[in-house]
Short mmCIF file of C-alpha atoms in Angstrom, two decimals:
data_model
loop_
_atom_site.label_atom_id
_atom_site.label_comp_id
_atom_site.label_asym_id
_atom_site.label_seq_id
_atom_site.Cartn_x
_atom_site.Cartn_y
_atom_site.Cartn_z
CA LYS S 23 51.81 107.62 265.91
CA ARG S 24 53.20 104.22 266.19
CA MET S 25 52.41 104.07 270.10
CA SER S 26 48.63 105.64 269.66
CA SER S 27 48.17 103.16 266.65
CA HIS S 28 49.66 99.87 268.50
CA TYR S 29 47.60 100.86 271.57
CA GLN S 30 44.14 101.47 269.22
CA HIS S 31 44.75 97.86 267.43
CA LEU S 32 44.99 96.45 271.30
CA PHE S 33 41.62 97.98 272.22
CA GLU S 34 40.27 96.82 268.83
CA GLU S 35 41.35 93.03 269.19
CA CYS S 36 40.28 93.31 273.09
CA ILE S 37 36.97 94.73 272.78
CA ARG S 38 35.79 93.14 269.84
CA GLY S 39 32.61 90.71 270.37
CA LYS S 40 33.59 91.17 274.36
CA LYS S 41 30.37 91.49 276.73
CA GLY S 42 30.05 92.02 280.52
CA VAL S 43 33.09 91.31 282.68
CA GLN S 44 35.62 90.95 279.59
CA LYS S 45 34.49 93.90 278.41
CA GLU S 46 35.07 95.41 281.76
CA LYS S 47 38.64 94.59 281.47
CA CYS S 48 38.97 95.98 278.28
CA LEU S 49 37.68 99.75 279.40
CA GLN S 50 40.19 99.61 282.07
CA MET S 51 42.46 100.56 278.83
CA ILE S 52 40.19 104.01 278.86
CA GLN S 53 40.68 106.71 281.18
CA GLY S 54 37.96 106.43 284.14
CA GLY S 55 36.94 103.01 282.42
CA THR S 56 33.94 104.19 280.19
CA LEU S 57 33.87 104.84 276.66
CA ASN S 58 32.02 107.94 275.19
CA GLU S 59 31.37 106.51 271.44
CA ASN S 60 30.67 109.91 269.98
CA GLY S 61 33.77 111.93 271.86
CA ILE S 62 37.04 111.76 272.49
CA ASN S 63 38.53 109.28 274.89
CA TYR S 64 42.20 108.92 276.38
CA PHE S 65 43.97 105.88 276.85
CA ASN S 66 44.74 104.99 280.97
CA ILE S 67 48.79 105.38 280.07
CA THR S 68 49.30 103.91 283.61
CA PHE S 69 47.54 100.72 283.07
CA MET S 70 48.81 100.67 279.32
CA ILE S 71 52.62 100.99 280.80
CA LYS S 72 51.74 98.28 283.53
CA TRP S 73 50.11 95.71 280.97
CA PHE S 74 51.97 96.22 277.46
CA ASP S 75 55.24 97.36 278.88
CA ILE S 76 56.99 95.77 275.78
CA ILE S 77 55.02 97.90 273.43
CA SER S 78 55.32 101.20 275.68
CA ASP S 79 59.05 100.96 276.21
CA ASN S 80 61.35 101.26 273.36
CA TYR S 81 59.46 98.66 270.87
CA TYR S 82 62.12 99.06 267.92
CA LEU S 83 65.28 98.68 270.02
CA ARG S 84 63.79 95.41 271.60
CA SER S 85 62.77 94.23 267.96
CA ILE S 86 65.86 94.73 266.64
CA ASN S 87 67.63 93.18 269.19
CA ASP S 88 67.01 89.32 269.98
CA GLN S 89 64.65 87.45 272.69
CA ASN S 90 66.49 88.13 275.67
CA ILE S 91 66.32 91.91 275.15
CA TYR S 92 62.83 91.80 273.69
CA LYS S 93 61.48 90.49 276.67
CA LYS S 94 63.41 92.60 279.36
CA PRO S 95 61.30 94.33 281.71
CA PHE S 96 59.84 98.20 281.63
CA GLY S 97 63.30 100.50 281.81
CA MET S 98 65.62 98.17 280.07
CA GLU S 99 67.20 97.35 283.45
CA GLY S 100 69.55 100.80 283.08
CA LYS S 101 71.20 99.18 280.06
CA GLY S 102 69.55 101.22 277.47
CA ASN S 103 72.62 102.56 276.02
CA GLU S 104 74.25 99.39 275.56
CA TYR S 105 70.93 98.00 273.76
CA LEU S 106 70.70 100.65 271.82
CA LYS S 107 74.46 100.28 269.99
CA MET S 108 73.70 96.39 269.43
CA ALA S 109 70.42 97.40 268.33
CA LEU S 110 71.88 100.17 265.35
CA ASP S 111 74.85 97.55 264.91
CA ASN S 112 72.25 95.11 263.70
CA LEU S 113 70.24 97.73 261.51
CA HIS S 114 73.38 98.18 259.84
CA ASN S 115 73.61 95.00 258.74
CA PHE S 116 70.05 95.03 256.92
CA ASP S 117 70.08 94.62 253.11
CA TRP S 118 67.05 97.39 252.75
CA VAL S 119 65.35 99.69 255.12
CA MET S 120 61.81 100.71 254.29
CA VAL S 121 59.91 103.01 255.95
CA LEU S 122 56.36 102.56 257.26
CA HIS S 123 54.12 104.57 259.43
CA ALA S 124 50.36 106.11 259.49
CA GLY S 125 49.77 109.11 257.28
CA GLN S 126 52.56 108.25 254.80
CA ALA S 127 53.36 110.66 252.38
CA ASP S 128 53.06 109.46 248.37
CA GLU S 129 56.98 109.79 247.92
CA GLU S 130 57.74 107.43 250.62
CA ILE S 131 54.78 105.29 249.47
CA ILE S 132 56.97 104.79 246.15
CA ASN S 133 60.24 104.65 247.37
CA THR S 134 58.58 101.67 249.48
CA ASP S 135 57.35 100.06 246.90
CA LEU S 136 60.87 100.62 244.78
CA ILE S 137 62.71 98.43 247.38
CA THR S 138 59.87 96.10 247.54
CA ARG S 139 60.42 95.79 243.64
CA GLN S 140 63.88 96.71 242.83
CA GLY S 141 65.50 95.57 245.76
CA LEU S 142 63.73 92.57 247.23
CA GLY S 143 62.50 91.19 243.49
CA LEU S 144 58.65 91.37 244.77
CA LYS S 145 56.10 92.08 242.52
CA GLN S 146 53.27 92.64 245.77
CA LYS S 147 53.21 95.53 247.44
CA PHE S 148 53.43 95.44 251.46
CA GLY S 149 50.53 97.74 253.17
CA HIS S 150 51.92 100.94 254.28
CA SER S 151 49.88 101.39 257.60
CA ARG S 152 47.19 100.25 259.71
CA LYS S 153 44.30 101.94 259.29
CA GLN S 154 42.32 103.53 262.16
CA LYS S 155 38.68 101.80 262.28
CA GLY S 156 35.89 101.09 264.84
CA ILE S 157 35.44 102.81 268.09
CA SER S 158 39.43 103.08 268.58
CA LYS S 159 39.76 105.96 266.31
CA ASN S 160 38.30 108.41 269.03
CA ILE S 161 40.62 107.12 271.68
CA ARG S 162 44.01 108.93 272.00
CA LEU S 163 46.81 109.96 274.15
CA ASP S 164 46.99 112.87 276.28
CA ALA S 165 49.43 115.34 275.71
CA LYS S 166 50.98 114.78 278.99
CA ASP S 167 51.45 111.06 278.05
CA VAL S 168 52.79 111.84 274.87
CA GLU S 169 55.65 113.91 276.55
CA LYS S 170 56.24 110.92 278.95
CA LEU S 171 56.45 108.55 276.57
CA LYS S 172 58.70 110.49 274.05
CA GLU S 173 60.75 110.28 277.17
CA VAL S 174 61.05 106.98 277.56
CA ASN S 175 61.23 105.92 274.12
CA LYS S 176 64.32 108.08 273.36
CA TYR S 177 66.17 105.14 272.18
CA ASP S 178 63.72 104.20 269.41
CA GLU S 179 63.97 108.07 268.24
CA VAL S 180 67.44 107.43 267.78
CA ILE S 181 67.16 104.27 265.66
CA TRP S 182 63.89 105.77 263.95
CA GLN S 183 66.10 108.57 262.55
CA GLU S 184 69.01 106.32 261.44
CA ALA S 185 66.52 103.96 259.73
CA LYS S 186 65.54 107.10 257.78
CA ARG S 187 68.76 107.88 256.79
CA LEU S 188 69.64 104.13 255.80
CA ASN S 189 65.94 103.94 253.70
CA ALA S 190 67.09 107.57 251.89
CA LEU S 191 70.51 105.58 251.01
CA ASP S 192 69.05 102.50 249.67
CA VAL S 193 66.32 104.63 247.57
CA TYR S 194 69.20 106.70 246.31
CA SER S 195 71.12 103.77 245.49
CA LEU S 196 68.18 101.69 243.66
CA LYS S 197 67.20 104.92 241.65
CA LYS S 198 70.62 104.92 240.47
CA LEU S 199 70.78 101.35 239.52
CA THR S 200 67.25 101.32 237.91
CA GLN S 201 68.79 104.59 235.80
CA ASN S 202 71.96 103.48 234.75
CA GLY S 203 71.91 99.65 235.06
CA LEU S 204 71.28 97.21 232.50
CA ASP S 205 67.45 95.94 232.27
CA PRO S 206 66.08 93.62 234.48
CA PHE S 207 66.81 90.35 234.32
CA ARG S 208 69.55 91.04 231.88
CA GLY S 209 71.64 88.77 234.12
CA LYS S 210 70.12 85.66 233.07
CA GLN S 211 70.85 86.44 229.16
CA ASP S 212 74.82 86.93 230.44
CA ILE S 213 74.87 83.72 232.52
CA SER S 214 73.82 81.74 229.59
CA SER S 215 76.59 83.31 227.38
CA GLY S 216 79.21 82.28 230.17
CA VAL S 217 79.71 86.03 231.37
CA GLU S 218 79.61 86.16 235.02
CA SER S 219 76.72 89.14 236.18
CA LYS S 220 75.77 90.30 239.74
CA CYS S 221 72.20 91.08 240.77
CA CYS S 222 70.97 93.46 242.99
CA GLY S 223 67.03 92.33 243.24
CA ARG S 224 65.90 92.56 239.80
CA ILE S 225 68.49 95.22 238.79
CA CYS S 226 71.65 92.99 237.15
CA THR S 227 74.79 94.92 236.44
#
């Protein structure tokens, strides 16, 4: 879903307002170079990998590491396992892990909002997914290309599973703090009375 969403967004950004030669360049993203606006279209995976290699090749791994690794060529120079270990080490140092993806279930939305409010102390909510819109919603990945991308992005799958595990632990701890901790902002009252207080987002104990 992430890959398809990224590709759809790229296509929308490319073709919006484009005409003539510029529009023809955008259509190279589509198999056959033409767009059937009333039917299903498929991405030209060879073109997408060539021109959007960073997005197509373990984007999570790249993003969680430094700029040097982020910019590595397609294939990670054969050092994927090494970079995966570094990415997981970095992930384990995050204060909170939120899980966001298209088609998110109600429970996951509630859990994300819990981290936003109680973990980060923010009142506003984050968007949960990039909604498909316009003509890109009729463009998808061919089944054989999906399998190819799954194999390429095997390191991202490991990161995704670990992120979900950490998210579950974060949500569990915040729910327990909400149930058993003192009232939000109680720490300010304790501090004024000279009692040391420890806070976790908006939960003070």
